[in-house]
C-alpha cells in the first residue's frame, strides 16, 4: 500500500474502534497531521502516519513535529502510527510527552482487533526482546 492508502487504513481502524469525525487530511502542507478526529470519549486527536521500510526508524525530530501539530490543531491526544520502529530517543520523547507511539508490533495488535484505547496501556513497552531485535537486525539491516 502507498502512503495515502496507509493513512486510509489507519482512519478505518479508528472508525472501527468508535472514533468519530475521522478524516484523512494528509497531503503536502498538512501541518504534520494525516488523520484527525475524535476518540470514542470525545477527545480530539491528531495522527501522524509513516509508512517506512523496516530498516528505517522514526526519529526524535519526527515525534517533536507531531507535538507541534498537536499544539497547532489544539488536539488533546496525539498518535504516531508507523510500519517500522522508533529510535530509542524518539520512543522516550513520545512517552514523556504523552504521544501514543504505535510501532510495527502494536500496529499488528491493533489490526488484529485490539481496540485503540488499549494501545495506550502498551505505549513505551518496548519494541521486542533481545532475540526479536537481533532477528530484526539480521533481516533488515
Short mmCIF file of C-alpha atoms in Angstrom, two decimals:
data_model
loop_
_atom_site.label_atom_id
_atom_site.label_comp_id
_atom_site.label_asym_id
_atom_site.label_seq_id
_atom_site.Cartn_x
_atom_site.Cartn_y
_atom_site.Cartn_z
CA UNK A 1 0.00 0.00 0.00
CA UNK A 2 1.17 3.52 -0.64
CA UNK A 3 1.21 6.37 1.88
CA UNK A 4 -2.33 7.55 1.13
CA UNK A 5 -3.68 4.00 1.40
CA UNK A 6 -1.88 3.60 4.73
CA UNK A 7 -3.50 6.81 6.04
CA UNK A 8 -6.91 5.50 4.91
CA UNK A 9 -6.16 2.18 6.62
CA UNK A 10 -5.38 3.95 9.92
CA UNK A 11 -8.51 6.10 9.59
CA UNK A 12 -10.59 2.95 9.05
CA UNK A 13 -9.09 1.35 12.19
CA UNK A 14 -10.10 4.46 14.14
CA UNK A 15 -13.65 4.28 12.81
CA UNK A 16 -13.83 0.58 13.65
CA UNK A 17 -12.96 1.43 17.25
CA UNK A 18 -15.72 4.01 17.61
CA UNK A 19 -13.86 7.22 16.76
CA UNK A 20 -16.00 9.92 15.17
CA UNK A 21 -15.42 12.80 12.76
CA UNK A 22 -12.46 10.83 11.40
CA UNK A 23 -10.99 12.27 8.24
CA UNK A 24 -7.76 11.80 6.36
CA UNK A 25 -6.17 15.19 5.88
CA UNK A 26 -2.67 14.11 4.85
CA UNK A 27 -1.14 15.87 1.86
CA UNK A 28 1.71 18.23 1.15
CA UNK A 29 1.48 21.10 3.63
CA UNK A 30 -0.75 19.16 6.05
CA UNK A 31 0.93 20.72 9.11
CA UNK A 32 2.01 17.26 10.29
CA UNK A 33 -1.45 15.73 10.54
CA UNK A 34 -2.52 12.81 8.38
CA UNK A 35 -5.70 11.86 10.23
CA UNK A 36 -7.85 13.92 12.59
CA UNK A 37 -10.97 13.14 14.53
CA UNK A 38 -12.43 12.36 17.94
CA UNK A 39 -11.79 9.41 20.20
CA UNK A 40 -14.83 7.47 21.47
CA UNK A 41 -14.67 9.50 24.71
CA UNK A 42 -14.93 12.76 22.72
CA UNK A 43 -11.33 13.96 22.99
CA UNK A 44 -9.83 15.38 19.81
CA UNK A 45 -6.95 13.52 18.19
CA UNK A 46 -4.29 14.10 15.60
CA UNK A 47 -2.42 11.23 13.96
CA UNK A 48 0.83 11.22 12.03
CA UNK A 49 1.23 8.14 9.78
CA UNK A 50 4.58 6.99 8.38
CA UNK A 51 4.86 4.00 6.09
CA UNK A 52 8.58 3.27 6.10
CA UNK A 53 10.76 0.31 5.23
CA UNK A 54 11.55 -1.89 8.28
CA UNK A 55 15.21 -0.84 8.48
CA UNK A 56 14.35 2.86 8.80
CA UNK A 57 13.41 4.17 12.25
CA UNK A 58 11.25 7.09 13.32
CA UNK A 59 13.46 9.90 14.56
CA UNK A 60 13.08 12.10 17.59
CA UNK A 61 12.53 15.07 15.27
CA UNK A 62 9.52 13.42 13.67
CA UNK A 63 7.92 12.91 17.09
CA UNK A 64 8.64 16.53 18.00
CA UNK A 65 6.98 17.62 14.74
CA UNK A 66 3.85 15.72 15.78
CA UNK A 67 3.92 17.51 19.15
CA UNK A 68 3.93 20.78 17.22
CA UNK A 69 0.95 19.58 15.20
CA UNK A 70 -0.86 18.67 18.39
CA UNK A 71 -0.44 22.25 19.61
CA UNK A 72 -1.31 23.72 16.20
CA UNK A 73 -4.57 21.77 15.93
CA UNK A 74 -5.32 22.06 19.67
CA UNK A 75 -5.71 18.27 19.80
CA UNK A 76 -5.99 16.58 23.16
CA UNK A 77 -4.33 13.33 22.02
CA UNK A 78 -1.52 12.69 19.55
CA UNK A 79 -0.78 9.32 17.96
CA UNK A 80 2.17 8.37 15.79
CA UNK A 81 1.45 5.27 13.71
CA UNK A 82 4.20 3.62 11.71
CA UNK A 83 5.05 0.41 9.87
CA UNK A 84 8.53 0.44 11.39
CA UNK A 85 10.03 1.15 14.84
CA UNK A 86 11.01 4.24 16.80
CA UNK A 87 14.58 5.13 17.68
CA UNK A 88 15.25 5.00 21.42
CA UNK A 89 15.21 8.80 21.80
CA UNK A 90 12.02 9.03 19.71
CA UNK A 91 10.23 6.44 21.83
CA UNK A 92 11.31 8.19 25.05
CA UNK A 93 10.20 11.58 23.69
CA UNK A 94 6.81 10.14 22.75
CA UNK A 95 6.22 8.51 26.12
CA UNK A 96 7.43 11.53 28.11
CA UNK A 97 5.09 13.82 26.16
CA UNK A 98 2.02 11.60 26.11
CA UNK A 99 2.22 10.68 22.42
CA UNK A 100 0.86 7.20 21.72
CA UNK A 101 3.67 5.57 19.72
CA UNK A 102 2.17 2.79 17.59
CA UNK A 103 5.10 0.92 16.05
CA UNK A 104 5.05 -2.11 13.78
CA UNK A 105 4.24 -4.64 16.54
CA UNK A 106 1.49 -2.52 18.11
CA UNK A 107 0.04 -1.82 14.67
CA UNK A 108 -0.27 -5.59 14.24
CA UNK A 109 -2.13 -5.83 17.54
CA UNK A 110 -4.45 -3.01 16.51
CA UNK A 111 -5.09 -4.53 13.09
CA UNK A 112 -5.86 -7.90 14.69
CA UNK A 113 -8.64 -6.48 16.85
CA UNK A 114 -7.07 -4.72 19.84
CA UNK A 115 -9.03 -1.53 20.49
CA UNK A 116 -7.30 1.81 20.06
CA UNK A 117 -7.66 2.78 23.75
CA UNK A 118 -5.85 -0.44 24.75
CA UNK A 119 -2.74 0.69 22.85
CA UNK A 120 -2.11 3.40 25.44
CA UNK A 121 -1.53 0.64 28.01
CA UNK A 122 1.39 -0.77 25.98
CA UNK A 123 2.81 2.62 24.97
CA UNK A 124 6.55 2.59 25.61
CA UNK A 125 6.50 -1.12 26.46
CA UNK A 126 9.39 -1.68 24.10
CA UNK A 127 9.89 -2.97 20.64
CA UNK A 128 10.67 -6.64 21.11
CA UNK A 129 13.03 -8.57 23.35
CA UNK A 130 16.75 -9.06 22.67
CA UNK A 131 16.17 -12.10 20.44
CA UNK A 132 13.48 -10.26 18.47
CA UNK A 133 15.74 -7.22 17.95
CA UNK A 134 18.65 -9.42 16.82
CA UNK A 135 16.44 -11.23 14.31
CA UNK A 136 15.10 -7.90 13.00
CA UNK A 137 18.64 -6.52 12.69
CA UNK A 138 19.87 -9.58 10.79
CA UNK A 139 16.86 -9.45 8.50
CA UNK A 140 16.59 -5.74 7.71
CA UNK A 141 19.88 -4.03 8.48
#
